[in-house]
PDB file of C-alpha atoms and ligand atoms in Angstrom:
ATOM      1  CA  MET A 928     -80.372 -10.483  70.982  1.00 76.00           C
ATOM      2  CA  ASN A 929     -82.606  -8.729  68.350  1.00 84.00           C
ATOM      3  CA  TYR A 930     -85.561 -10.893  67.762  1.00 86.00           C
ATOM      4  CA  ASP A 931     -86.437  -9.361  64.486  1.00 93.00           C
ATOM      5  CA  TYR A 932     -87.422 -10.757  61.075  1.00 94.00           C
ATOM      6  CA  GLU A 933     -83.889 -11.440  60.187  1.00 95.00           C
ATOM      7  CA  TRP A 934     -83.664 -13.638  63.322  1.00 96.00           C
ATOM      8  CA  PHE A 935     -86.955 -15.224  62.648  1.00 96.00           C
ATOM      9  CA  LYS A 936     -85.812 -16.374  59.024  1.00 96.00           C
ATOM     10  CA  LYS A 937     -82.978 -18.165  60.718  1.00 96.00           C
ATOM     11  CA  ALA A 938     -85.199 -19.810  63.219  1.00 96.00           C
ATOM     12  CA  VAL A 939     -87.458 -20.973  60.591  1.00 95.00           C
ATOM     13  CA  PHE A 940     -84.678 -22.416  58.448  1.00 96.00           C
ATOM     14  CA  ASP A 941     -83.435 -24.340  61.426  1.00 95.00           C
ATOM     15  CA  LEU A 942     -86.791 -25.701  62.104  1.00 94.00           C
ATOM     16  CA  THR A 943     -87.992 -26.425  58.599  1.00 92.00           C
ATOM     17  CA  LYS A 944     -85.031 -26.003  56.253  1.00 92.00           C
ATOM     18  CA  ILE A 945     -87.249 -23.552  54.313  1.00 94.00           C
ATOM     19  CA  ASP A 946     -85.015 -20.566  53.275  1.00 95.00           C
ATOM     20  CA  LEU A 947     -87.371 -17.509  53.583  1.00 96.00           C
ATOM     21  CA  ASN A 948     -84.430 -15.383  52.054  1.00 96.00           C
ATOM     22  CA  ALA A 949     -85.386 -16.693  48.612  1.00 96.00           C
ATOM     23  CA  TYR A 950     -88.907 -15.460  48.939  1.00 96.00           C
ATOM     24  CA  LYS A 951     -90.073 -11.931  48.190  1.00 95.00           C
ATOM     25  CA  GLU A 952     -89.630 -10.116  51.511  1.00 94.00           C
ATOM     26  CA  LYS A 953     -92.337  -7.703  51.672  1.00 94.00           C
ATOM     27  CA  GLN A 954     -95.016 -10.093  50.785  1.00 92.00           C
ATOM     28  CA  MET A 955     -93.731 -12.999  52.998  1.00 94.00           C
ATOM     29  CA  LYS A 956     -93.243 -10.821  56.025  1.00 95.00           C
ATOM     30  CA  ARG A 957     -96.651  -9.464  55.685  1.00 94.00           C
ATOM     31  CA  ARG A 958     -98.263 -12.969  55.490  1.00 92.00           C
ATOM     32  CA  ILE A 959     -96.131 -14.167  58.590  1.00 94.00           C
ATOM     33  CA  ASP A 960     -97.157 -10.978  60.457  1.00 93.00           C
ATOM     34  CA  THR A 961    -100.764 -11.581  59.755  1.00 93.00           C
ATOM     35  CA  LEU A 962    -100.555 -15.206  60.992  1.00 92.00           C
ATOM     36  CA  ILE A 963     -98.802 -14.060  64.231  1.00 93.00           C
ATOM     37  CA  THR A 964    -101.524 -11.653  64.788  1.00 92.00           C
ATOM     38  CA  LYS A 965    -104.083 -14.410  64.405  1.00 91.00           C
ATOM     39  CA  TYR A 966    -102.382 -16.642  67.005  1.00 91.00           C
ATOM     40  CA  ASP A 967    -102.389 -13.572  69.121  1.00 90.00           C
ATOM     41  CA  VAL A 968     -98.727 -13.812  70.239  1.00 90.00           C
ATOM     42  CA  LYS A 969     -96.226 -11.170  70.870  1.00 88.00           C
ATOM     43  CA  GLY A 970     -93.274 -11.032  68.603  1.00 91.00           C
ATOM     44  CA  TYR A 971     -91.108 -13.472  66.553  1.00 95.00           C
ATOM     45  CA  GLU A 972     -89.379 -14.944  69.485  1.00 94.00           C
ATOM     46  CA  VAL A 973     -92.551 -16.133  71.229  1.00 94.00           C
ATOM     47  CA  PHE A 974     -93.941 -17.526  67.845  1.00 95.00           C
ATOM     48  CA  ALA A 975     -90.714 -19.428  66.980  1.00 95.00           C
ATOM     49  CA  ASP A 976     -90.960 -21.040  70.378  1.00 95.00           C
ATOM     50  CA  MET A 977     -94.616 -21.959  69.642  1.00 95.00           C
ATOM     51  CA  LEU A 978     -93.509 -23.410  66.351  1.00 95.00           C
ATOM     52  CA  LYS A 979     -90.876 -25.628  67.961  1.00 95.00           C
ATOM     53  CA  LYS A 980     -93.180 -27.049  70.697  1.00 95.00           C
ATOM     54  CA  ASP A 981     -96.373 -27.627  68.642  1.00 94.00           C
ATOM     55  CA  LYS A 982     -96.293 -29.865  65.417  1.00 91.00           C
ATOM     56  CA  ASP A 983     -99.805 -28.585  64.544  1.00 91.00           C
ATOM     57  CA  VAL A 984     -98.872 -24.900  64.610  1.00 92.00           C
ATOM     58  CA  LEU A 985     -95.731 -25.807  62.596  1.00 92.00           C
ATOM     59  CA  GLY A 986     -97.805 -27.617  60.059  1.00 89.00           C
ATOM     60  CA  THR A 987    -100.409 -24.714  59.833  1.00 89.00           C
ATOM     61  CA  PHE A 988     -97.504 -22.368  59.533  1.00 91.00           C
ATOM     62  CA  VAL A 989     -95.628 -24.156  56.623  1.00 90.00           C
ATOM     63  CA  ASN A 990     -99.154 -24.827  54.872  1.00 87.00           C
ATOM     64  CA  TYR A 991    -100.110 -20.904  55.241  1.00 86.00           C
ATOM     65  CA  LEU A 992     -96.532 -19.865  54.143  1.00 85.00           C
ATOM     66  CA  THR A 993     -96.500 -21.994  51.000  1.00 82.00           C
ATOM     67  CA  ILE A 994     -99.658 -20.414  49.561  1.00 86.00           C
ATOM     68  CA  ASN A 995    -101.053 -23.522  47.952  1.00 86.00           C
ATOM     69  CA  VAL A 996    -104.193 -22.366  46.049  1.00 89.00           C
ATOM     70  CA  SER A 997    -104.702 -24.263  42.798  1.00 92.00           C
ATOM     71  CA  GLU A 998    -107.488 -25.537  40.672  1.00 94.00           C
ATOM     72  CA  PHE A 999    -108.009 -27.901  37.877  1.00 97.00           C
ATOM     73  CA  PHE A1000    -107.537 -26.500  34.433  1.00 96.00           C
ATOM     74  CA  ARG A1001    -106.424 -23.250  36.039  1.00 93.00           C
ATOM     75  CA  ASN A1002    -105.842 -20.680  33.078  1.00 94.00           C
ATOM     76  CA  PRO A1003    -107.791 -22.725  30.456  1.00 95.00           C
ATOM     77  CA  ASP A1004    -106.129 -20.981  27.606  1.00 95.00           C
ATOM     78  CA  GLN A1005    -102.865 -22.434  28.558  1.00 96.00           C
ATOM     79  CA  TRP A1006    -104.202 -25.945  28.638  1.00 96.00           C
ATOM     80  CA  SER A1007    -106.019 -25.427  25.401  1.00 96.00           C
ATOM     81  CA  LEU A1008    -102.616 -24.574  23.905  1.00 95.00           C
ATOM     82  CA  MET A1009    -100.980 -27.467  25.622  1.00 96.00           C
ATOM     83  CA  ASP A1010    -103.644 -29.728  24.099  1.00 96.00           C
ATOM     84  CA  LYS A1011    -103.405 -28.431  20.555  1.00 96.00           C
ATOM     85  CA  GLU A1012     -99.593 -27.468  20.273  1.00 95.00           C
ATOM     86  CA  MET A1013     -97.335 -28.643  23.013  1.00 96.00           C
ATOM     87  CA  VAL A1014     -98.437 -32.176  23.451  1.00 97.00           C
ATOM     88  CA  PRO A1015     -98.479 -32.999  19.625  1.00 97.00           C
ATOM     89  CA  GLU A1016     -95.079 -31.356  19.297  1.00 95.00           C
ATOM     90  CA  LEU A1017     -93.842 -33.423  22.385  1.00 97.00           C
ATOM     91  CA  ILE A1018     -95.079 -36.679  20.940  1.00 97.00           C
ATOM     92  CA  ASP A1019     -93.602 -35.970  17.504  1.00 96.00           C
ATOM     93  CA  LYS A1020     -90.277 -35.426  19.138  1.00 96.00           C
ATOM     94  CA  PHE A1021     -90.136 -38.098  21.883  1.00 97.00           C
ATOM     95  CA  GLY A1022     -93.027 -40.403  21.231  1.00 95.00           C
ATOM     96  CA  LYS A1023     -95.631 -41.358  23.900  1.00 93.00           C
ATOM     97  CA  ASN A1024     -93.448 -42.304  26.808  1.00 94.00           C
ATOM     98  CA  LEU A1025     -93.036 -38.711  28.052  1.00 97.00           C
ATOM     99  CA  LYS A1026     -91.120 -37.884  31.087  1.00 98.00           C
ATOM    100  CA  ILE A1027     -93.198 -35.039  32.846  1.00 98.00           C
ATOM    101  CA  TRP A1028     -92.644 -33.205  36.150  1.00 98.00           C
ATOM    102  CA  SER A1029     -95.218 -30.944  37.721  1.00 98.00           C
ATOM    103  CA  ALA A1030     -92.967 -28.814  40.033  1.00 98.00           C
ATOM    104  CA  ALA A1031     -94.824 -27.252  42.958  1.00 97.00           C
ATOM    105  CA  CYS A1032     -97.929 -29.319  42.311  1.00 97.00           C
ATOM    106  CA  SER A1033     -99.794 -28.226  45.542  1.00 95.00           C
ATOM    107  CA  THR A1034    -102.805 -30.238  46.067  1.00 96.00           C
ATOM    108  CA  GLY A1035    -102.719 -32.198  42.874  1.00 98.00           C
ATOM    109  CA  ASP A1036    -104.785 -30.251  40.766  1.00 97.00           C
ATOM    110  CA  GLU A1037    -102.052 -29.528  38.180  1.00 98.00           C
ATOM    111  CA  PRO A1038    -100.673 -33.032  37.637  1.00 98.00           C
ATOM    112  CA  TYR A1039    -104.272 -34.598  37.579  1.00 98.00           C
ATOM    113  CA  THR A1040    -105.289 -31.996  34.798  1.00 98.00           C
ATOM    114  CA  ILE A1041    -101.981 -33.109  32.943  1.00 98.00           C
ATOM    115  CA  VAL A1042    -102.994 -36.791  33.006  1.00 98.00           C
ATOM    116  CA  MET A1043    -106.503 -35.931  31.913  1.00 98.00           C
ATOM    117  CA  LEU A1044    -105.311 -33.729  29.081  1.00 97.00           C
ATOM    118  CA  LEU A1045    -102.801 -36.431  27.990  1.00 97.00           C
ATOM    119  CA  SER A1046    -105.500 -39.204  28.199  1.00 97.00           C
ATOM    120  CA  ARG A1047    -106.953 -37.541  25.040  1.00 95.00           C
ATOM    121  CA  HIS A1048    -103.558 -38.282  23.313  1.00 97.00           C
ATOM    122  CA  MET A1049    -102.636 -41.733  24.668  1.00 96.00           C
ATOM    123  CA  PRO A1050    -103.761 -44.590  26.701  1.00 96.00           C
ATOM    124  CA  LEU A1051    -103.700 -43.915  30.428  1.00 96.00           C
ATOM    125  CA  ASN A1052    -101.221 -46.756  31.273  1.00 95.00           C
ATOM    126  CA  GLN A1053     -98.702 -44.835  29.373  1.00 95.00           C
ATOM    127  CA  ILE A1054     -98.936 -41.700  31.320  1.00 97.00           C
ATOM    128  CA  ASN A1055     -96.558 -41.227  34.197  1.00 97.00           C
ATOM    129  CA  ILE A1056     -96.154 -37.830  35.944  1.00 98.00           C
ATOM    130  CA  LEU A1057     -93.720 -37.019  38.677  1.00 98.00           C
ATOM    131  CA  ALA A1058     -95.317 -34.243  41.065  1.00 98.00           C
ATOM    132  CA  THR A1059     -93.292 -32.474  43.805  1.00 98.00           C
ATOM    133  CA  ASP A1060     -94.000 -29.897  46.435  1.00 96.00           C
ATOM    134  CA  LEU A1061     -92.487 -28.569  49.503  1.00 93.00           C
ATOM    135  CA  ASP A1062     -95.585 -28.876  51.634  1.00 92.00           C
ATOM    136  CA  THR A1063     -96.492 -32.275  52.918  1.00 91.00           C
ATOM    137  CA  VAL A1064    -100.152 -31.220  54.019  1.00 90.00           C
ATOM    138  CA  ALA A1065    -100.725 -30.404  50.341  1.00 93.00           C
ATOM    139  CA  ILE A1066     -99.291 -33.463  49.159  1.00 96.00           C
ATOM    140  CA  ALA A1067    -101.420 -35.549  51.561  1.00 95.00           C
ATOM    141  CA  LYS A1068    -104.436 -33.837  50.001  1.00 96.00           C
ATOM    142  CA  ALA A1069    -103.156 -34.534  46.568  1.00 98.00           C
ATOM    143  CA  LYS A1070    -102.860 -38.292  47.215  1.00 98.00           C
ATOM    144  CA  ASN A1071    -106.047 -38.337  49.014  1.00 98.00           C
ATOM    145  CA  GLY A1072    -107.877 -36.922  45.613  1.00 98.00           C
ATOM    146  CA  VAL A1073    -110.819 -35.473  47.429  1.00 98.00           C
ATOM    147  CA  TYR A1074    -112.003 -32.085  46.309  1.00 97.00           C
ATOM    148  CA  GLN A1075    -114.704 -29.379  46.666  1.00 94.00           C
ATOM    149  CA  ALA A1076    -116.844 -29.201  43.680  1.00 94.00           C
ATOM    150  CA  LYS A1077    -115.874 -25.614  43.023  1.00 92.00           C
ATOM    151  CA  GLU A1078    -112.218 -26.862  42.759  1.00 93.00           C
ATOM    152  CA  ILE A1079    -113.213 -28.979  39.706  1.00 96.00           C
ATOM    153  CA  ALA A1080    -115.468 -26.520  38.098  1.00 95.00           C
ATOM    154  CA  GLY A1081    -112.916 -25.928  35.237  1.00 95.00           C
ATOM    155  CA  VAL A1082    -112.803 -29.616  34.186  1.00 97.00           C
ATOM    156  CA  PRO A1083    -114.502 -30.340  30.853  1.00 96.00           C
ATOM    157  CA  ALA A1084    -117.766 -31.979  31.198  1.00 96.00           C
ATOM    158  CA  ASP A1085    -116.799 -35.473  29.533  1.00 96.00           C
ATOM    159  CA  LEU A1086    -113.756 -35.715  31.809  1.00 97.00           C
ATOM    160  CA  LYS A1087    -115.695 -34.698  34.890  1.00 97.00           C
ATOM    161  CA  GLN A1088    -118.094 -37.418  34.017  1.00 97.00           C
ATOM    162  CA  LYS A1089    -115.382 -40.020  33.258  1.00 97.00           C
ATOM    163  CA  TYR A1090    -113.019 -39.478  36.198  1.00 98.00           C
ATOM    164  CA  PHE A1091    -114.861 -37.920  39.188  1.00 98.00           C
ATOM    165  CA  THR A1092    -117.538 -39.268  41.530  1.00 98.00           C
ATOM    166  CA  THR A1093    -119.652 -37.177  43.858  1.00 97.00           C
ATOM    167  CA  ASN A1094    -119.588 -38.342  47.619  1.00 97.00           C
ATOM    168  CA  PRO A1095    -122.470 -38.021  50.007  1.00 97.00           C
ATOM    169  CA  ASP A1096    -121.058 -34.917  51.652  1.00 96.00           C
ATOM    170  CA  GLY A1097    -120.808 -33.246  48.256  1.00 95.00           C
ATOM    171  CA  THR A1098    -117.265 -33.383  47.644  1.00 97.00           C
ATOM    172  CA  VAL A1099    -115.812 -35.064  44.778  1.00 98.00           C
ATOM    173  CA  SER A1100    -113.136 -37.879  44.484  1.00 98.00           C
ATOM    174  CA  ILE A1101    -110.895 -38.225  41.500  1.00 98.00           C
ATOM    175  CA  SER A1102    -110.698 -41.778  40.047  1.00 98.00           C
ATOM    176  CA  ASN A1103    -107.842 -44.210  40.936  1.00 98.00           C
ATOM    177  CA  GLU A1104    -107.144 -44.613  37.321  1.00 97.00           C
ATOM    178  CA  ILE A1105    -106.043 -41.068  37.257  1.00 98.00           C
ATOM    179  CA  LYS A1106    -104.413 -40.923  40.676  1.00 98.00           C
ATOM    180  CA  SER A1107    -102.361 -44.084  39.929  1.00 98.00           C
ATOM    181  CA  ARG A1108    -100.511 -42.191  37.003  1.00 98.00           C
ATOM    182  CA  VAL A1109     -98.930 -39.573  39.417  1.00 98.00           C
ATOM    183  CA  THR A1110     -96.045 -40.186  41.862  1.00 98.00           C
ATOM    184  CA  PHE A1111     -96.095 -37.537  44.569  1.00 98.00           C
ATOM    185  CA  LYS A1112     -92.736 -36.616  46.229  1.00 98.00           C
ATOM    186  CA  LYS A1113     -91.732 -33.894  48.802  1.00 96.00           C
ATOM    187  CA  ALA A1114     -89.012 -31.735  47.343  1.00 97.00           C
ATOM    188  CA  ASP A1115     -87.772 -28.183  48.019  1.00 96.00           C
ATOM    189  CA  LEU A1116     -86.939 -26.442  44.535  1.00 98.00           C
ATOM    190  CA  LEU A1117     -84.272 -24.329  46.424  1.00 96.00           C
ATOM    191  CA  ARG A1118     -82.400 -27.173  48.102  1.00 95.00           C
ATOM    192  CA  ASP A1119     -83.078 -30.717  46.519  1.00 97.00           C
ATOM    193  CA  PRO A1120     -81.316 -31.986  43.429  1.00 97.00           C
ATOM    194  CA  TYR A1121     -83.524 -31.753  40.293  1.00 98.00           C
ATOM    195  CA  PRO A1122     -84.291 -34.864  38.293  1.00 97.00           C
ATOM    196  CA  LYS A1123     -82.823 -35.205  34.713  1.00 97.00           C
ATOM    197  CA  ASP A1124     -83.888 -35.749  30.996  1.00 98.00           C
ATOM    198  CA  TYR A1125     -87.378 -34.335  31.405  1.00 98.00           C
ATOM    199  CA  HIS A1126     -89.520 -33.760  28.293  1.00 98.00           C
ATOM    200  CA  LEU A1127     -91.953 -31.443  29.946  1.00 98.00           C
ATOM    201  CA  ILE A1128     -91.634 -29.432  33.161  1.00 98.00           C
ATOM    202  CA  VAL A1129     -94.757 -27.656  34.437  1.00 98.00           C
ATOM    203  CA  CYS A1130     -93.980 -25.149  37.111  1.00 98.00           C
ATOM    204  CA  ARG A1131     -96.767 -22.522  37.414  1.00 97.00           C
ATOM    205  CA  ASN A1132     -97.461 -19.912  40.096  1.00 95.00           C
ATOM    206  CA  VAL A1133     -94.721 -20.406  42.490  1.00 96.00           C
ATOM    207  CA  LEU A1134     -91.730 -18.605  41.401  1.00 96.00           C
ATOM    208  CA  ILE A1135     -93.735 -15.445  41.507  1.00 94.00           C
ATOM    209  CA  TYR A1136     -93.051 -15.588  45.195  1.00 94.00           C
ATOM    210  CA  PHE A1137     -89.234 -16.127  44.907  1.00 96.00           C
ATOM    211  CA  THR A1138     -86.735 -13.155  44.616  1.00 96.00           C
ATOM    212  CA  GLU A1139     -85.276 -12.396  41.161  1.00 96.00           C
ATOM    213  CA  GLU A1140     -82.104 -14.327  42.031  1.00 97.00           C
ATOM    214  CA  ALA A1141     -83.838 -17.482  43.290  1.00 97.00           C
ATOM    215  CA  LYS A1142     -86.247 -17.288  40.160  1.00 97.00           C
ATOM    216  CA  ASP A1143     -83.279 -17.016  37.924  1.00 97.00           C
ATOM    217  CA  GLU A1144     -81.353 -19.843  39.478  1.00 97.00           C
ATOM    218  CA  THR A1145     -84.491 -21.990  39.200  1.00 98.00           C
ATOM    219  CA  PHE A1146     -84.917 -21.357  35.560  1.00 98.00           C
ATOM    220  CA  ARG A1147     -81.342 -22.318  34.950  1.00 98.00           C
ATOM    221  CA  LYS A1148     -81.733 -25.572  36.875  1.00 98.00           C
ATOM    222  CA  TYR A1149     -84.894 -26.362  34.832  1.00 98.00           C
ATOM    223  CA  TYR A1150     -82.852 -25.882  31.679  1.00 98.00           C
ATOM    224  CA  GLU A1151     -80.359 -28.583  33.033  1.00 98.00           C
ATOM    225  CA  ALA A1152     -83.272 -30.889  34.056  1.00 98.00           C
ATOM    226  CA  LEU A1153     -84.758 -30.911  30.507  1.00 98.00           C
ATOM    227  CA  ALA A1154     -83.796 -33.097  27.775  1.00 98.00           C
ATOM    228  CA  PRO A1155     -82.725 -31.402  24.525  1.00 98.00           C
ATOM    229  CA  GLY A1156     -85.978 -30.628  22.772  1.00 97.00           C
ATOM    230  CA  GLY A1157     -87.982 -30.475  26.119  1.00 98.00           C
ATOM    231  CA  ILE A1158     -90.326 -27.710  27.258  1.00 98.00           C
ATOM    232  CA  LEU A1159     -90.811 -25.596  30.394  1.00 98.00           C
ATOM    233  CA  PHE A1160     -94.326 -24.587  30.891  1.00 98.00           C
ATOM    234  CA  ILE A1161     -94.828 -21.534  33.335  1.00 97.00           C
ATOM    235  CA  GLY A1162     -97.669 -19.590  34.783  1.00 96.00           C
ATOM    236  CA  ALA A1163     -99.915 -17.325  32.669  1.00 94.00           C
ATOM    237  CA  THR A1164     -98.706 -14.176  34.372  1.00 93.00           C
ATOM    238  CA  GLU A1165     -95.013 -15.259  34.365  1.00 94.00           C
ATOM    239  CA  GLN A1166     -92.202 -14.941  31.853  1.00 93.00           C
ATOM    240  CA  ILE A1167     -88.588 -15.602  31.621  1.00 95.00           C
ATOM    241  CA  ILE A1168     -87.055 -12.172  30.601  1.00 92.00           C
ATOM    242  CA  ASN A1169     -83.367 -13.304  30.128  1.00 95.00           C
ATOM    243  CA  TYR A1170     -84.347 -16.745  28.457  1.00 97.00           C
ATOM    244  CA  LYS A1171     -81.758 -16.147  25.740  1.00 97.00           C
ATOM    245  CA  ASP A1172     -79.003 -15.964  28.054  1.00 97.00           C
ATOM    246  CA  MET A1173     -80.011 -19.194  29.636  1.00 97.00           C
ATOM    247  CA  GLY A1174     -80.194 -20.943  26.288  1.00 97.00           C
ATOM    248  CA  TYR A1175     -84.229 -21.159  26.010  1.00 98.00           C
ATOM    249  CA  VAL A1176     -86.068 -20.635  22.792  1.00 97.00           C
ATOM    250  CA  ARG A1177     -89.354 -18.653  23.553  1.00 96.00           C
ATOM    251  CA  LYS A1178     -92.207 -20.518  22.005  1.00 94.00           C
ATOM    252  CA  ASN A1179     -94.849 -18.405  23.602  1.00 89.00           C
ATOM    253  CA  SER A1180     -95.010 -16.148  26.541  1.00 86.00           C
ATOM    254  CA  PHE A1181     -95.478 -19.058  28.782  1.00 94.00           C
ATOM    255  CA  TYR A1182     -93.551 -21.898  27.144  1.00 95.00           C
ATOM    256  CA  TYR A1183     -90.004 -22.281  26.412  1.00 97.00           C
ATOM    257  CA  GLU A1184     -87.869 -24.760  24.690  1.00 97.00           C
ATOM    258  CA  LYS A1185     -84.298 -26.243  25.326  1.00 98.00           C
ATOM    259  CA  PRO A1186     -83.188 -26.484  21.831  1.00 97.00           C
ATOM    260  CA  LYS A1187     -81.847 -29.820  20.362  1.00 89.00           C
ATOM    261  CA  GLY A1188     -78.119 -29.877  20.201  1.00 73.00           C
TER     262      GLY A1188
HETATM  263  C1  SAM B2108     -99.906 -21.297  44.407  1.00 70.28           C
HETATM  264  S1  SAM B2108     -99.244 -22.887  44.550  1.00 70.28           S
HETATM  265  C2  SAM B2108     -99.169 -23.428  42.830  1.00 70.28           C
HETATM  266  C3  SAM B2108     -99.875 -24.637  42.430  1.00 70.28           C
HETATM  267  C4  SAM B2108     -99.948 -25.077  41.015  1.00 70.28           C
HETATM  268  N1  SAM B2108     -98.752 -25.219  40.339  1.00 70.28           N
HETATM  269  C5  SAM B2108    -100.905 -24.172  40.136  1.00 70.28           C
HETATM  270  O1  SAM B2108    -100.392 -23.410  39.509  1.00 70.28           O
HETATM  271  O2  SAM B2108    -102.154 -24.252  40.378  1.00 70.28           O
HETATM  272  C6  SAM B2108     -97.634 -22.777  44.959  1.00 70.28           C
HETATM  273  C7  SAM B2108     -97.016 -24.104  45.433  1.00 70.28           C
HETATM  274  O3  SAM B2108     -95.748 -23.941  45.520  1.00 70.28           O
HETATM  275  C8  SAM B2108     -95.192 -24.613  46.664  1.00 70.28           C
HETATM  276  N2  SAM B2108     -93.827 -24.253  46.886  1.00 70.28           N
HETATM  277  C9  SAM B2108     -93.588 -22.988  47.572  1.00 70.28           C
HETATM  278  N3  SAM B2108     -92.176 -22.875  47.731  1.00 70.28           N
HETATM  279  C10 SAM B2108     -91.497 -24.040  47.298  1.00 70.28           C
HETATM  280  C11 SAM B2108     -90.251 -24.638  47.216  1.00 70.28           C
HETATM  281  N4  SAM B2108     -89.338 -24.055  47.746  1.00 70.28           N
HETATM  282  N5  SAM B2108     -90.027 -25.763  46.660  1.00 70.28           N
HETATM  283  C12 SAM B2108     -91.111 -26.523  46.272  1.00 70.28           C
HETATM  284  N6  SAM B2108     -92.604 -26.194  46.448  1.00 70.28           N
HETATM  285  C13 SAM B2108     -92.676 -24.916  46.735  1.00 70.28           C
HETATM  286  C14 SAM B2108     -96.190 -24.358  47.631  1.00 70.28           C
HETATM  287  O4  SAM B2108     -96.071 -25.460  48.655  1.00 70.28           O
HETATM  288  C15 SAM B2108     -97.473 -24.350  46.885  1.00 70.28           C
HETATM  289  O5  SAM B2108     -98.180 -25.691  46.914  1.00 70.28           O
END
């Protein structure tokens, strides 16, 4: 048997159901090889065996693989446009009971940013966000809602004062008022069924790791998941090249609309 990267991808799929074929190969392989070197093991076969036997190593591997860097109000210009354009437009079309999905939410920074931003437009108890990610370690951190001060550096001062408290160890906790507006679930964008009739889908900084085919398929699935008139909000460095073929209308480089009927 040739225990090469092709073999390892299958072993990872059997163990985790994560399909490494859908991620850009060069980048992913380099990350995995770096981790294997850190564990000081020889080759994919030994490492796969370690993953099978040690749940902690498996958890670390999935967490490392999924690259869950995030921060509150990441790319502030995008949030500013969401505040001034996107949200008023959505309220105009759908009212204030908006169905919003933060897909690949990582450690919660993004869905909590959405809640805080919407709190400027509507009462908190009207806000409900679905937030999903593949990585259960990231979701556990999101639910816990405790961050390093630097992770919330981008939060506007009034919101920081209103919704965060500083802990004795210097970390900060987000308030239960904000936490309670988000429902976190584990979901794999490549495998699990997508929800339906969403007014806003926020999916930033994850599809950059996918192959072109997987990316294309995901954008098409988001189209199906949106209600007519709904908006897809993507990362600052991303774009949908063949948006027209998929049926989207481009409103801006990072936000696209599913036209109404
Ligand atoms: C770089 S973070 C982006 C977090 C946040 N959206 C942001 O922009 O700050 C990428 C996230 O995508 C998640 N992810 C990777 N592959 C995924 C998949 N197939 N399904 C769901 N989430 C995935 C990772 O676990 C990670 O939390």
